[in-house]
Amino acid sequence: MALIRQALGLTEAFASWPAPLLDRLLPMSRLGRHPRGALVHSEAEAEPEILTVVSGHLMVSRVNIDGSRASISVLGPGLVIGIPRGMNPDDEALYDYRANDDAVVVHVPARIVFQTLDSEAFLWKTMAHMLLKQHRQMLTTVVDQLAGNLRRRLAATIDRLAQIYGVDSRQMSLRLRLSQDDLAAMLQVSRGALNREIRMFEEQGLIRAEYGTLIVLDLPSLRKLAGSVEELGQDEEQA
């Protein structure tokens, strides 16, 4: 219980909650330890939950009508996930979350969180601020992954993942645990198109690709490439 309380209290969403209100969440909360690749939560199969990432990273995927999944983004420690779903449980947009590496996550039933929010309306201000901030970050992520040519989009996505993993540009290298299938899905391109760009990045000494891993060798150059001005609609053939 102590670890759950500490983890919730360190997040932007719950940091302003008075201790007695935070304590209301604890009896129904649980701490999940999820090995890499494990399903942490699926909105298509379970009651709404509010997830707080304590350590590790989660891959969020959109669940399609046919049951297939499309990777969207990686989420890191400190994020609170699931508020929008809890507010609108009948929304047709469904997502699931898998451990991208070994992850520790606090699971809280959404109904308990919303019962507490509704009983203490002043708590909604901080929650709304957090939601707007996360929405802006997600919008930036989508723009980075989909706007411009593939080279710029790949560089921008690697740069963003480096920020999520908490690495600054002074480090000599960075190891990102991310499959090329997931990366291709995030960028909405074929594996062939992605592999061509990765090989080019390798030839330039920017990254090195290993099984299930990208090793970033020159983050400053990738950031420069991600910020370069490119006309939209110039993507290379992605078949």
JSON list of C-alpha atoms in Angstrom, two decimals:
[
{"chain": "A", "resi": 1, "resn": "MET", "atom": "CA", "xyz": [0.00, 0.00, 0.00]},
{"chain": "A", "resi": 2, "resn": "ALA", "atom": "CA", "xyz": [2.81, 2.41, 0.83]},
{"chain": "A", "resi": 3, "resn": "LEU", "atom": "CA", "xyz": [4.37, 2.05, -2.62]},
{"chain": "A", "resi": 4, "resn": "ILE", "atom": "CA", "xyz": [1.00, 2.56, -4.32]},
{"chain": "A", "resi": 5, "resn": "ARG", "atom": "CA", "xyz": [0.32, 5.68, -2.28]},
{"chain": "A", "resi": 6, "resn": "GLN", "atom": "CA", "xyz": [3.77, 7.07, -3.01]},
{"chain": "A", "resi": 7, "resn": "ALA", "atom": "CA", "xyz": [3.48, 6.34, -6.73]},
{"chain": "A", "resi": 8, "resn": "LEU", "atom": "CA", "xyz": [0.10, 8.06, -7.03]},
{"chain": "A", "resi": 9, "resn": "GLY", "atom": "CA", "xyz": [1.22, 11.04, -4.96]},
{"chain": "A", "resi": 10, "resn": "LEU", "atom": "CA", "xyz": [4.18, 11.70, -7.25]},
{"chain": "A", "resi": 11, "resn": "THR", "atom": "CA", "xyz": [2.03, 12.11, -10.37]},
{"chain": "A", "resi": 12, "resn": "GLU", "atom": "CA", "xyz": [0.66, 15.41, -11.64]},
{"chain": "A", "resi": 13, "resn": "ALA", "atom": "CA", "xyz": [-2.86, 13.98, -11.57]},
{"chain": "A", "resi": 14, "resn": "PHE", "atom": "CA", "xyz": [-2.87, 13.03, -7.88]},
{"chain": "A", "resi": 15, "resn": "ALA", "atom": "CA", "xyz": [-0.14, 15.17, -6.28]},
{"chain": "A", "resi": 16, "resn": "SER", "atom": "CA", "xyz": [-2.62, 17.82, -5.10]},
{"chain": "A", "resi": 17, "resn": "TRP", "atom": "CA", "xyz": [-5.05, 15.32, -3.53]},
{"chain": "A", "resi": 18, "resn": "PRO", "atom": "CA", "xyz": [-5.30, 15.59, 0.27]},
{"chain": "A", "resi": 19, "resn": "ALA", "atom": "CA", "xyz": [-4.08, 12.45, 2.02]},
{"chain": "A", "resi": 20, "resn": "PRO", "atom": "CA", "xyz": [-7.54, 11.29, 3.20]},
{"chain": "A", "resi": 21, "resn": "LEU", "atom": "CA", "xyz": [-8.88, 11.42, -0.37]},
{"chain": "A", "resi": 22, "resn": "LEU", "atom": "CA", "xyz": [-5.87, 9.61, -1.78]},
{"chain": "A", "resi": 23, "resn": "ASP", "atom": "CA", "xyz": [-6.34, 6.95, 0.89]},
{"chain": "A", "resi": 24, "resn": "ARG", "atom": "CA", "xyz": [-9.83, 6.24, -0.49]},
{"chain": "A", "resi": 25, "resn": "LEU", "atom": "CA", "xyz": [-8.24, 4.75, -3.60]},
{"chain": "A", "resi": 26, "resn": "LEU", "atom": "CA", "xyz": [-5.88, 2.36, -1.83]},
{"chain": "A", "resi": 27, "resn": "PRO", "atom": "CA", "xyz": [-8.17, -0.54, -0.78]},
{"chain": "A", "resi": 28, "resn": "MET", "atom": "CA", "xyz": [-9.25, -1.16, -4.39]},
{"chain": "A", "resi": 29, "resn": "SER", "atom": "CA", "xyz": [-5.84, -0.51, -5.97]},
{"chain": "A", "resi": 30, "resn": "ARG", "atom": "CA", "xyz": [-3.22, -3.08, -6.87]},
{"chain": "A", "resi": 31, "resn": "LEU", "atom": "CA", "xyz": [0.42, -3.00, -7.89]},
{"chain": "A", "resi": 32, "resn": "GLY", "atom": "CA", "xyz": [1.12, -4.99, -11.05]},
{"chain": "A", "resi": 33, "resn": "ARG", "atom": "CA", "xyz": [4.57, -6.23, -12.06]},
{"chain": "A", "resi": 34, "resn": "HIS", "atom": "CA", "xyz": [4.49, -6.98, -15.76]},
{"chain": "A", "resi": 35, "resn": "PRO", "atom": "CA", "xyz": [7.31, -8.69, -17.71]},
{"chain": "A", "resi": 36, "resn": "ARG", "atom": "CA", "xyz": [8.24, -7.41, -21.14]},
{"chain": "A", "resi": 37, "resn": "GLY", "atom": "CA", "xyz": [5.54, -8.22, -23.71]},
{"chain": "A", "resi": 38, "resn": "ALA", "atom": "CA", "xyz": [2.80, -8.91, -21.14]},
{"chain": "A", "resi": 39, "resn": "LEU", "atom": "CA", "xyz": [-0.65, -7.40, -21.54]},
{"chain": "A", "resi": 40, "resn": "VAL", "atom": "CA", "xyz": [-1.07, -4.78, -18.82]},
{"chain": "A", "resi": 41, "resn": "HIS", "atom": "CA", "xyz": [-4.64, -3.74, -19.62]},
{"chain": "A", "resi": 42, "resn": "SER", "atom": "CA", "xyz": [-7.06, -4.00, -22.52]},
{"chain": "A", "resi": 43, "resn": "GLU", "atom": "CA", "xyz": [-10.00, -1.62, -22.80]},
{"chain": "A", "resi": 44, "resn": "ALA", "atom": "CA", "xyz": [-11.68, -4.18, -25.06]},
{"chain": "A", "resi": 45, "resn": "GLU", "atom": "CA", "xyz": [-11.68, -6.91, -22.42]},
{"chain": "A", "resi": 46, "resn": "ALA", "atom": "CA", "xyz": [-11.78, -5.33, -18.96]},
{"chain": "A", "resi": 47, "resn": "GLU", "atom": "CA", "xyz": [-13.57, -2.73, -16.86]},
{"chain": "A", "resi": 48, "resn": "PRO", "atom": "CA", "xyz": [-12.07, 0.78, -17.12]},
{"chain": "A", "resi": 49, "resn": "GLU", "atom": "CA", "xyz": [-8.94, 1.24, -15.02]},
{"chain": "A", "resi": 50, "resn": "ILE", "atom": "CA", "xyz": [-6.71, 4.19, -14.27]},
{"chain": "A", "resi": 51, "resn": "LEU", "atom": "CA", "xyz": [-3.09, 3.13, -14.77]},
{"chain": "A", "resi": 52, "resn": "THR", "atom": "CA", "xyz": [-0.06, 4.86, -13.28]},
{"chain": "A", "resi": 53, "resn": "VAL", "atom": "CA", "xyz": [3.31, 3.83, -14.70]},
{"chain": "A", "resi": 54, "resn": "VAL", "atom": "CA", "xyz": [5.76, 3.51, -11.80]},
{"chain": "A", "resi": 55, "resn": "SER", "atom": "CA", "xyz": [8.71, 2.14, -13.77]},
{"chain": "A", "resi": 56, "resn": "GLY", "atom": "CA", "xyz": [9.33, 0.74, -17.22]},
{"chain": "A", "resi": 57, "resn": "HIS", "atom": "CA", "xyz": [7.45, 1.65, -20.38]},
{"chain": "A", "resi": 58, "resn": "LEU", "atom": "CA", "xyz": [4.15, 0.66, -22.00]},
{"chain": "A", "resi": 59, "resn": "MET", "atom": "CA", "xyz": [3.33, 0.29, -25.68]},
{"chain": "A", "resi": 60, "resn": "VAL", "atom": "CA", "xyz": [-0.16, 1.65, -26.40]},
{"chain": "A", "resi": 61, "resn": "SER", "atom": "CA", "xyz": [-2.01, 0.14, -29.36]},
{"chain": "A", "resi": 62, "resn": "ARG", "atom": "CA", "xyz": [-5.35, 0.88, -31.01]},
{"chain": "A", "resi": 63, "resn": "VAL", "atom": "CA", "xyz": [-7.65, -2.15, -31.02]},
{"chain": "A", "resi": 64, "resn": "ASN", "atom": "CA", "xyz": [-9.39, -2.41, -34.39]},
{"chain": "A", "resi": 65, "resn": "ILE", "atom": "CA", "xyz": [-12.89, -3.78, -34.99]},
{"chain": "A", "resi": 66, "resn": "ASP", "atom": "CA", "xyz": [-11.48, -7.07, -36.32]},
{"chain": "A", "resi": 67, "resn": "GLY", "atom": "CA", "xyz": [-9.39, -7.51, -33.16]},
{"chain": "A", "resi": 68, "resn": "SER", "atom": "CA", "xyz": [-6.09, -6.57, -34.78]},
{"chain": "A", "resi": 69, "resn": "ARG", "atom": "CA", "xyz": [-3.86, -4.02, -33.09]},
{"chain": "A", "resi": 70, "resn": "ALA", "atom": "CA", "xyz": [-1.83, -1.06, -34.35]},
{"chain": "A", "resi": 71, "resn": "SER", "atom": "CA", "xyz": [1.00, 0.31, -32.20]},
{"chain": "A", "resi": 72, "resn": "ILE", "atom": "CA", "xyz": [0.73, 4.04, -31.57]},
{"chain": "A", "resi": 73, "resn": "SER", "atom": "CA", "xyz": [3.21, 5.20, -28.96]},
{"chain": "A", "resi": 74, "resn": "VAL", "atom": "CA", "xyz": [5.38, 4.38, -25.95]},
{"chain": "A", "resi": 75, "resn": "LEU", "atom": "CA", "xyz": [4.40, 5.75, -22.53]},
{"chain": "A", "resi": 76, "resn": "GLY", "atom": "CA", "xyz": [6.87, 6.21, -19.69]},
{"chain": "A", "resi": 77, "resn": "PRO", "atom": "CA", "xyz": [7.01, 6.54, -15.89]},
{"chain": "A", "resi": 78, "resn": "GLY", "atom": "CA", "xyz": [4.82, 9.10, -14.15]},
{"chain": "A", "resi": 79, "resn": "LEU", "atom": "CA", "xyz": [2.02, 9.03, -16.71]},
{"chain": "A", "resi": 80, "resn": "VAL", "atom": "CA", "xyz": [-1.56, 8.45, -15.63]},
{"chain": "A", "resi": 81, "resn": "ILE", "atom": "CA", "xyz": [-3.54, 6.58, -18.29]},
{"chain": "A", "resi": 82, "resn": "GLY", "atom": "CA", "xyz": [-7.21, 5.77, -18.73]},
{"chain": "A", "resi": 83, "resn": "ILE", "atom": "CA", "xyz": [-9.01, 8.91, -17.56]},
{"chain": "A", "resi": 84, "resn": "PRO", "atom": "CA", "xyz": [-10.73, 9.56, -20.94]},
{"chain": "A", "resi": 85, "resn": "ARG", "atom": "CA", "xyz": [-11.92, 5.96, -21.16]},
{"chain": "A", "resi": 86, "resn": "GLY", "atom": "CA", "xyz": [-13.23, 6.10, -17.62]},
{"chain": "A", "resi": 87, "resn": "MET", "atom": "CA", "xyz": [-15.17, 9.27, -18.43]},
{"chain": "A", "resi": 88, "resn": "ASN", "atom": "CA", "xyz": [-16.71, 7.73, -21.56]},
{"chain": "A", "resi": 89, "resn": "PRO", "atom": "CA", "xyz": [-16.81, 3.93, -21.19]},
{"chain": "A", "resi": 90, "resn": "ASP", "atom": "CA", "xyz": [-18.99, 3.55, -24.31]},
{"chain": "A", "resi": 91, "resn": "ASP", "atom": "CA", "xyz": [-16.47, 5.22, -26.62]},
{"chain": "A", "resi": 92, "resn": "GLU", "atom": "CA", "xyz": [-15.81, 3.06, -29.68]},
{"chain": "A", "resi": 93, "resn": "ALA", "atom": "CA", "xyz": [-12.08, 3.86, -29.63]},
{"chain": "A", "resi": 94, "resn": "LEU", "atom": "CA", "xyz": [-10.39, 1.07, -27.68]},
{"chain": "A", "resi": 95, "resn": "TYR", "atom": "CA", "xyz": [-6.74, 0.74, -26.69]},
{"chain": "A", "resi": 96, "resn": "ASP", "atom": "CA", "xyz": [-4.57, -1.81, -24.98]},
{"chain": "A", "resi": 97, "resn": "TYR", "atom": "CA", "xyz": [-1.30, -1.47, -23.13]},
{"chain": "A", "resi": 98, "resn": "ARG", "atom": "CA", "xyz": [1.58, -3.93, -23.11]},
{"chain": "A", "resi": 99, "resn": "ALA", "atom": "CA", "xyz": [4.85, -3.82, -21.20]},
{"chain": "A", "resi": 100, "resn": "ASN", "atom": "CA", "xyz": [7.52, -2.63, -23.64]},
{"chain": "A", "resi": 101, "resn": "ASP", "atom": "CA", "xyz": [10.07, -3.65, -21.03]},
{"chain": "A", "resi": 102, "resn": "ASP", "atom": "CA", "xyz": [9.61, -4.92, -17.48]},
{"chain": "A", "resi": 103, "resn": "ALA", "atom": "CA", "xyz": [7.09, -2.51, -15.99]},
{"chain": "A", "resi": 104, "resn": "VAL", "atom": "CA", "xyz": [5.53, -1.76, -12.61]},
{"chain": "A", "resi": 105, "resn": "VAL", "atom": "CA", "xyz": [2.06, -0.23, -12.85]},
{"chain": "A", "resi": 106, "resn": "VAL", "atom": "CA", "xyz": [-0.57, 0.86, -10.31]},
{"chain": "A", "resi": 107, "resn": "HIS", "atom": "CA", "xyz": [-4.09, -0.27, -11.31]},
{"chain": "A", "resi": 108, "resn": "VAL", "atom": "CA", "xyz": [-7.05, 1.63, -9.84]},
{"chain": "A", "resi": 109, "resn": "PRO", "atom": "CA", "xyz": [-10.69, 0.96, -10.83]},
{"chain": "A", "resi": 110, "resn": "ALA", "atom": "CA", "xyz": [-11.87, 4.03, -12.75]},
{"chain": "A", "resi": 111, "resn": "ARG", "atom": "CA", "xyz": [-15.19, 4.15, -10.88]},
{"chain": "A", "resi": 112, "resn": "ILE", "atom": "CA", "xyz": [-13.40, 4.74, -7.55]},
{"chain": "A", "resi": 113, "resn": "VAL", "atom": "CA", "xyz": [-11.38, 7.61, -9.01]},
{"chain": "A", "resi": 114, "resn": "PHE", "atom": "CA", "xyz": [-14.46, 9.27, -10.51]},
{"chain": "A", "resi": 115, "resn": "GLN", "atom": "CA", "xyz": [-16.54, 8.79, -7.37]},
{"chain": "A", "resi": 116, "resn": "THR", "atom": "CA", "xyz": [-13.85, 10.67, -5.45]},
{"chain": "A", "resi": 117, "resn": "LEU", "atom": "CA", "xyz": [-13.52, 13.39, -8.10]},
{"chain": "A", "resi": 118, "resn": "ASP", "atom": "CA", "xyz": [-17.27, 13.93, -8.17]},
{"chain": "A", "resi": 119, "resn": "SER", "atom": "CA", "xyz": [-17.46, 14.16, -4.38]},
{"chain": "A", "resi": 120, "resn": "GLU", "atom": "CA", "xyz": [-14.69, 16.78, -4.26]},
{"chain": "A", "resi": 121, "resn": "ALA", "atom": "CA", "xyz": [-15.16, 18.97, -7.33]},
{"chain": "A", "resi": 122, "resn": "PHE", "atom": "CA", "xyz": [-12.04, 21.07, -6.66]},
{"chain": "A", "resi": 123, "resn": "LEU", "atom": "CA", "xyz": [-9.91, 18.07, -7.64]},
{"chain": "A", "resi": 124, "resn": "TRP", "atom": "CA", "xyz": [-11.12, 18.31, -11.23]},
{"chain": "A", "resi": 125, "resn": "LYS", "atom": "CA", "xyz": [-9.04, 21.44, -11.93]},
{"chain": "A", "resi": 126, "resn": "THR", "atom": "CA", "xyz": [-5.72, 19.62, -11.57]},
{"chain": "A", "resi": 127, "resn": "MET", "atom": "CA", "xyz": [-7.05, 16.60, -13.42]},
{"chain": "A", "resi": 128, "resn": "ALA", "atom": "CA", "xyz": [-8.26, 18.75, -16.33]},
{"chain": "A", "resi": 129, "resn": "HIS", "atom": "CA", "xyz": [-4.88, 20.51, -16.52]},
{"chain": "A", "resi": 130, "resn": "MET", "atom": "CA", "xyz": [-3.10, 17.15, -16.67]},
{"chain": "A", "resi": 131, "resn": "LEU", "atom": "CA", "xyz": [-5.46, 15.86, -19.37]},
{"chain": "A", "resi": 132, "resn": "LEU", "atom": "CA", "xyz": [-4.96, 18.94, -21.54]},
{"chain": "A", "resi": 133, "resn": "LYS", "atom": "CA", "xyz": [-1.19, 18.64, -21.18]},
{"chain": "A", "resi": 134, "resn": "GLN", "atom": "CA", "xyz": [-1.21, 14.95, -22.13]},
{"chain": "A", "resi": 135, "resn": "HIS", "atom": "CA", "xyz": [-3.54, 15.66, -25.06]},
{"chain": "A", "resi": 136, "resn": "ARG", "atom": "CA", "xyz": [-1.13, 18.27, -26.39]},
{"chain": "A", "resi": 137, "resn": "GLN", "atom": "CA", "xyz": [1.81, 15.87, -26.01]},
{"chain": "A", "resi": 138, "resn": "MET", "atom": "CA", "xyz": [-0.08, 13.12, -27.84]},
{"chain": "A", "resi": 139, "resn": "LEU", "atom": "CA", "xyz": [-1.04, 15.51, -30.64]},
{"chain": "A", "resi": 140, "resn": "THR", "atom": "CA", "xyz": [2.61, 16.49, -31.03]},
{"chain": "A", "resi": 141, "resn": "THR", "atom": "CA", "xyz": [3.52, 12.80, -31.14]},
{"chain": "A", "resi": 142, "resn": "VAL", "atom": "CA", "xyz": [1.00, 12.09, -33.90]},
{"chain": "A", "resi": 143, "resn": "VAL", "atom": "CA", "xyz": [2.18, 15.07, -35.96]},
{"chain": "A", "resi": 144, "resn": "ASP", "atom": "CA", "xyz": [5.82, 13.99, -35.58]},
{"chain": "A", "resi": 145, "resn": "GLN", "atom": "CA", "xyz": [4.97, 10.44, -36.68]},
{"chain": "A", "resi": 146, "resn": "LEU", "atom": "CA", "xyz": [2.77, 11.34, -39.65]},
{"chain": "A", "resi": 147, "resn": "ALA", "atom": "CA", "xyz": [3.82, 14.77, -41.01]},
{"chain": "A", "resi": 148, "resn": "GLY", "atom": "CA", "xyz": [6.67, 15.18, -43.48]},
{"chain": "A", "resi": 149, "resn": "ASN", "atom": "CA", "xyz": [8.78, 12.65, -45.28]},
{"chain": "A", "resi": 150, "resn": "LEU", "atom": "CA", "xyz": [9.63, 9.32, -43.70]},
{"chain": "A", "resi": 151, "resn": "ARG", "atom": "CA", "xyz": [13.22, 10.26, -42.91]},
{"chain": "A", "resi": 152, "resn": "ARG", "atom": "CA", "xyz": [12.18, 13.28, -40.84]},
{"chain": "A", "resi": 153, "resn": "ARG", "atom": "CA", "xyz": [9.35, 11.32, -39.18]},
{"chain": "A", "resi": 154, "resn": "LEU", "atom": "CA", "xyz": [11.68, 8.49, -38.19]},
{"chain": "A", "resi": 155, "resn": "ALA", "atom": "CA", "xyz": [14.24, 10.91, -36.76]},
{"chain": "A", "resi": 156, "resn": "ALA", "atom": "CA", "xyz": [11.54, 12.79, -34.84]},
{"chain": "A", "resi": 157, "resn": "THR", "atom": "CA", "xyz": [10.09, 9.56, -33.44]},
{"chain": "A", "resi": 158, "resn": "ILE", "atom": "CA", "xyz": [13.49, 8.30, -32.27]},
{"chain": "A", "resi": 159, "resn": "ASP", "atom": "CA", "xyz": [14.15, 11.70, -30.69]},
{"chain": "A", "resi": 160, "resn": "ARG", "atom": "CA", "xyz": [10.83, 11.58, -28.83]},
{"chain": "A", "resi": 161, "resn": "LEU", "atom": "CA", "xyz": [11.47, 8.03, -27.64]},
{"chain": "A", "resi": 162, "resn": "ALA", "atom": "CA", "xyz": [14.86, 9.16, -26.35]},
{"chain": "A", "resi": 163, "resn": "GLN", "atom": "CA", "xyz": [13.10, 11.84, -24.31]},
{"chain": "A", "resi": 164, "resn": "ILE", "atom": "CA", "xyz": [10.61, 9.31, -22.94]},
{"chain": "A", "resi": 165, "resn": "TYR", "atom": "CA", "xyz": [13.47, 7.05, -21.89]},
{"chain": "A", "resi": 166, "resn": "GLY", "atom": "CA", "xyz": [15.00, 9.99, -20.04]},
{"chain": "A", "resi": 167, "resn": "VAL", "atom": "CA", "xyz": [18.23, 10.40, -21.97]},
{"chain": "A", "resi": 168, "resn": "ASP", "atom": "CA", "xyz": [19.90, 13.69, -22.81]},
{"chain": "A", "resi": 169, "resn": "SER", "atom": "CA", "xyz": [22.09, 14.49, -25.80]},
{"chain": "A", "resi": 170, "resn": "ARG", "atom": "CA", "xyz": [25.34, 14.36, -23.78]},
{"chain": "A", "resi": 171, "resn": "GLN", "atom": "CA", "xyz": [25.23, 10.58, -23.55]},
{"chain": "A", "resi": 172, "resn": "MET", "atom": "CA", "xyz": [27.25, 8.69, -26.12]},
{"chain": "A", "resi": 173, "resn": "SER", "atom": "CA", "xyz": [24.60, 6.08, -26.92]},
{"chain": "A", "resi": 174, "resn": "LEU", "atom": "CA", "xyz": [21.07, 5.06, -26.03]},
{"chain": "A", "resi": 175, "resn": "ARG", "atom": "CA", "xyz": [19.42, 1.65, -26.27]},
{"chain": "A", "resi": 176, "resn": "LEU", "atom": "CA", "xyz": [15.71, 1.68, -27.19]},
{"chain": "A", "resi": 177, "resn": "ARG", "atom": "CA", "xyz": [13.84, -1.62, -26.81]},
{"chain": "A", "resi": 178, "resn": "LEU", "atom": "CA", "xyz": [11.50, -1.37, -29.75]},
{"chain": "A", "resi": 179, "resn": "SER", "atom": "CA", "xyz": [10.73, -3.86, -32.49]},
{"chain": "A", "resi": 180, "resn": "GLN", "atom": "CA", "xyz": [10.80, -2.70, -36.10]},
{"chain": "A", "resi": 181, "resn": "ASP", "atom": "CA", "xyz": [7.24, -4.03, -36.48]},
{"chain": "A", "resi": 182, "resn": "ASP", "atom": "CA", "xyz": [6.08, -1.65, -33.73]},
{"chain": "A", "resi": 183, "resn": "LEU", "atom": "CA", "xyz": [8.08, 1.23, -35.19]},
{"chain": "A", "resi": 184, "resn": "ALA", "atom": "CA", "xyz": [6.65, 0.62, -38.68]},
{"chain": "A", "resi": 185, "resn": "ALA", "atom": "CA", "xyz": [3.12, 0.56, -37.22]},
{"chain": "A", "resi": 186, "resn": "MET", "atom": "CA", "xyz": [3.71, 3.80, -35.34]},
{"chain": "A", "resi": 187, "resn": "LEU", "atom": "CA", "xyz": [4.89, 5.48, -38.56]},
{"chain": "A", "resi": 188, "resn": "GLN", "atom": "CA", "xyz": [2.23, 3.72, -40.68]},
{"chain": "A", "resi": 189, "resn": "VAL", "atom": "CA", "xyz": [4.72, 2.45, -43.25]},
{"chain": "A", "resi": 190, "resn": "SER", "atom": "CA", "xyz": [5.77, -0.97, -44.49]},
{"chain": "A", "resi": 191, "resn": "ARG", "atom": "CA", "xyz": [8.70, -2.83, -42.96]},
{"chain": "A", "resi": 192, "resn": "GLY", "atom": "CA", "xyz": [10.52, -2.51, -46.30]},
{"chain": "A", "resi": 193, "resn": "ALA", "atom": "CA", "xyz": [10.25, 1.29, -46.33]},
{"chain": "A", "resi": 194, "resn": "LEU", "atom": "CA", "xyz": [11.33, 1.47, -42.69]},
{"chain": "A", "resi": 195, "resn": "ASN", "atom": "CA", "xyz": [14.29, -0.88, -43.24]},
{"chain": "A", "resi": 196, "resn": "ARG", "atom": "CA", "xyz": [15.59, 1.30, -46.08]},
{"chain": "A", "resi": 197, "resn": "GLU", "atom": "CA", "xyz": [15.60, 4.37, -43.86]},
{"chain": "A", "resi": 198, "resn": "ILE", "atom": "CA", "xyz": [17.15, 2.50, -40.95]},
{"chain": "A", "resi": 199, "resn": "ARG", "atom": "CA", "xyz": [19.96, 1.26, -43.20]},
{"chain": "A", "resi": 200, "resn": "MET", "atom": "CA", "xyz": [20.58, 4.82, -44.34]},
{"chain": "A", "resi": 201, "resn": "PHE", "atom": "CA", "xyz": [20.70, 6.02, -40.72]},
{"chain": "A", "resi": 202, "resn": "GLU", "atom": "CA", "xyz": [23.16, 3.22, -39.95]},
{"chain": "A", "resi": 203, "resn": "GLU", "atom": "CA", "xyz": [25.39, 4.21, -42.88]},
{"chain": "A", "resi": 204, "resn": "GLN", "atom": "CA", "xyz": [25.43, 7.77, -41.54]},
{"chain": "A", "resi": 205, "resn": "GLY", "atom": "CA", "xyz": [26.44, 6.54, -38.08]},
{"chain": "A", "resi": 206, "resn": "LEU", "atom": "CA", "xyz": [23.24, 7.79, -36.44]},
{"chain": "A", "resi": 207, "resn": "ILE", "atom": "CA", "xyz": [21.91, 4.46, -35.12]},
{"chain": "A", "resi": 208, "resn": "ARG", "atom": "CA", "xyz": [22.62, 0.75, -35.02]},
{"chain": "A", "resi": 209, "resn": "ALA", "atom": "CA", "xyz": [19.80, -1.77, -35.32]},
{"chain": "A", "resi": 210, "resn": "GLU", "atom": "CA", "xyz": [19.82, -5.02, -33.37]},
{"chain": "A", "resi": 211, "resn": "TYR", "atom": "CA", "xyz": [17.07, -7.58, -32.77]},
{"chain": "A", "resi": 212, "resn": "GLY", "atom": "CA", "xyz": [14.23, -5.83, -30.97]},
{"chain": "A", "resi": 213, "resn": "THR", "atom": "CA", "xyz": [16.47, -2.86, -30.23]},
{"chain": "A", "resi": 214, "resn": "LEU", "atom": "CA", "xyz": [17.62, 0.42, -31.72]},
{"chain": "A", "resi": 215, "resn": "ILE", "atom": "CA", "xyz": [20.91, 1.82, -30.44]},
{"chain": "A", "resi": 216, "resn": "VAL", "atom": "CA", "xyz": [21.10, 5.59, -30.89]},
{"chain": "A", "resi": 217, "resn": "LEU", "atom": "CA", "xyz": [24.66, 6.72, -31.57]},
{"chain": "A", "resi": 218, "resn": "ASP", "atom": "CA", "xyz": [24.25, 10.38, -32.56]},
{"chain": "A", "resi": 219, "resn": "LEU", "atom": "CA", "xyz": [21.20, 11.95, -30.94]},
{"chain": "A", "resi": 220, "resn": "PRO", "atom": "CA", "xyz": [22.12, 15.59, -31.74]},
{"chain": "A", "resi": 221, "resn": "SER", "atom": "CA", "xyz": [22.29, 14.82, -35.46]},
{"chain": "A", "resi": 222, "resn": "LEU", "atom": "CA", "xyz": [18.97, 12.98, -35.30]},
{"chain": "A", "resi": 223, "resn": "ARG", "atom": "CA", "xyz": [17.41, 15.99, -33.59]},
{"chain": "A", "resi": 224, "resn": "LYS", "atom": "CA", "xyz": [18.74, 18.26, -36.29]},
{"chain": "A", "resi": 225, "resn": "LEU", "atom": "CA", "xyz": [17.26, 16.00, -38.95]},
{"chain": "A", "resi": 226, "resn": "ALA", "atom": "CA", "xyz": [13.94, 15.84, -37.10]},
{"chain": "A", "resi": 227, "resn": "GLY", "atom": "CA", "xyz": [13.75, 19.62, -37.02]},
{"chain": "A", "resi": 228, "resn": "SER", "atom": "CA", "xyz": [14.66, 20.17, -40.67]},
{"chain": "A", "resi": 229, "resn": "VAL", "atom": "CA", "xyz": [12.09, 21.88, -42.89]},
{"chain": "A", "resi": 230, "resn": "GLU", "atom": "CA", "xyz": [10.58, 19.48, -45.39]},
{"chain": "A", "resi": 231, "resn": "GLU", "atom": "CA", "xyz": [7.60, 19.83, -47.69]},
{"chain": "A", "resi": 232, "resn": "LEU", "atom": "CA", "xyz": [4.74, 17.50, -46.88]},
{"chain": "A", "resi": 233, "resn": "GLY", "atom": "CA", "xyz": [3.84, 14.70, -49.19]},
{"chain": "A", "resi": 234, "resn": "GLN", "atom": "CA", "xyz": [7.40, 13.79, -50.18]},
{"chain": "A", "resi": 235, "resn": "ASP", "atom": "CA", "xyz": [7.47, 10.35, -48.62]},
{"chain": "A", "resi": 236, "resn": "GLU", "atom": "CA", "xyz": [9.35, 7.73, -50.55]},
{"chain": "A", "resi": 237, "resn": "GLU", "atom": "CA", "xyz": [7.58, 4.70, -51.96]},
{"chain": "A", "resi": 238, "resn": "GLN", "atom": "CA", "xyz": [6.26, 2.74, -48.98]},
{"chain": "A", "resi": 239, "resn": "ALA", "atom": "CA", "xyz": [5.16, -0.41, -50.70]}
]
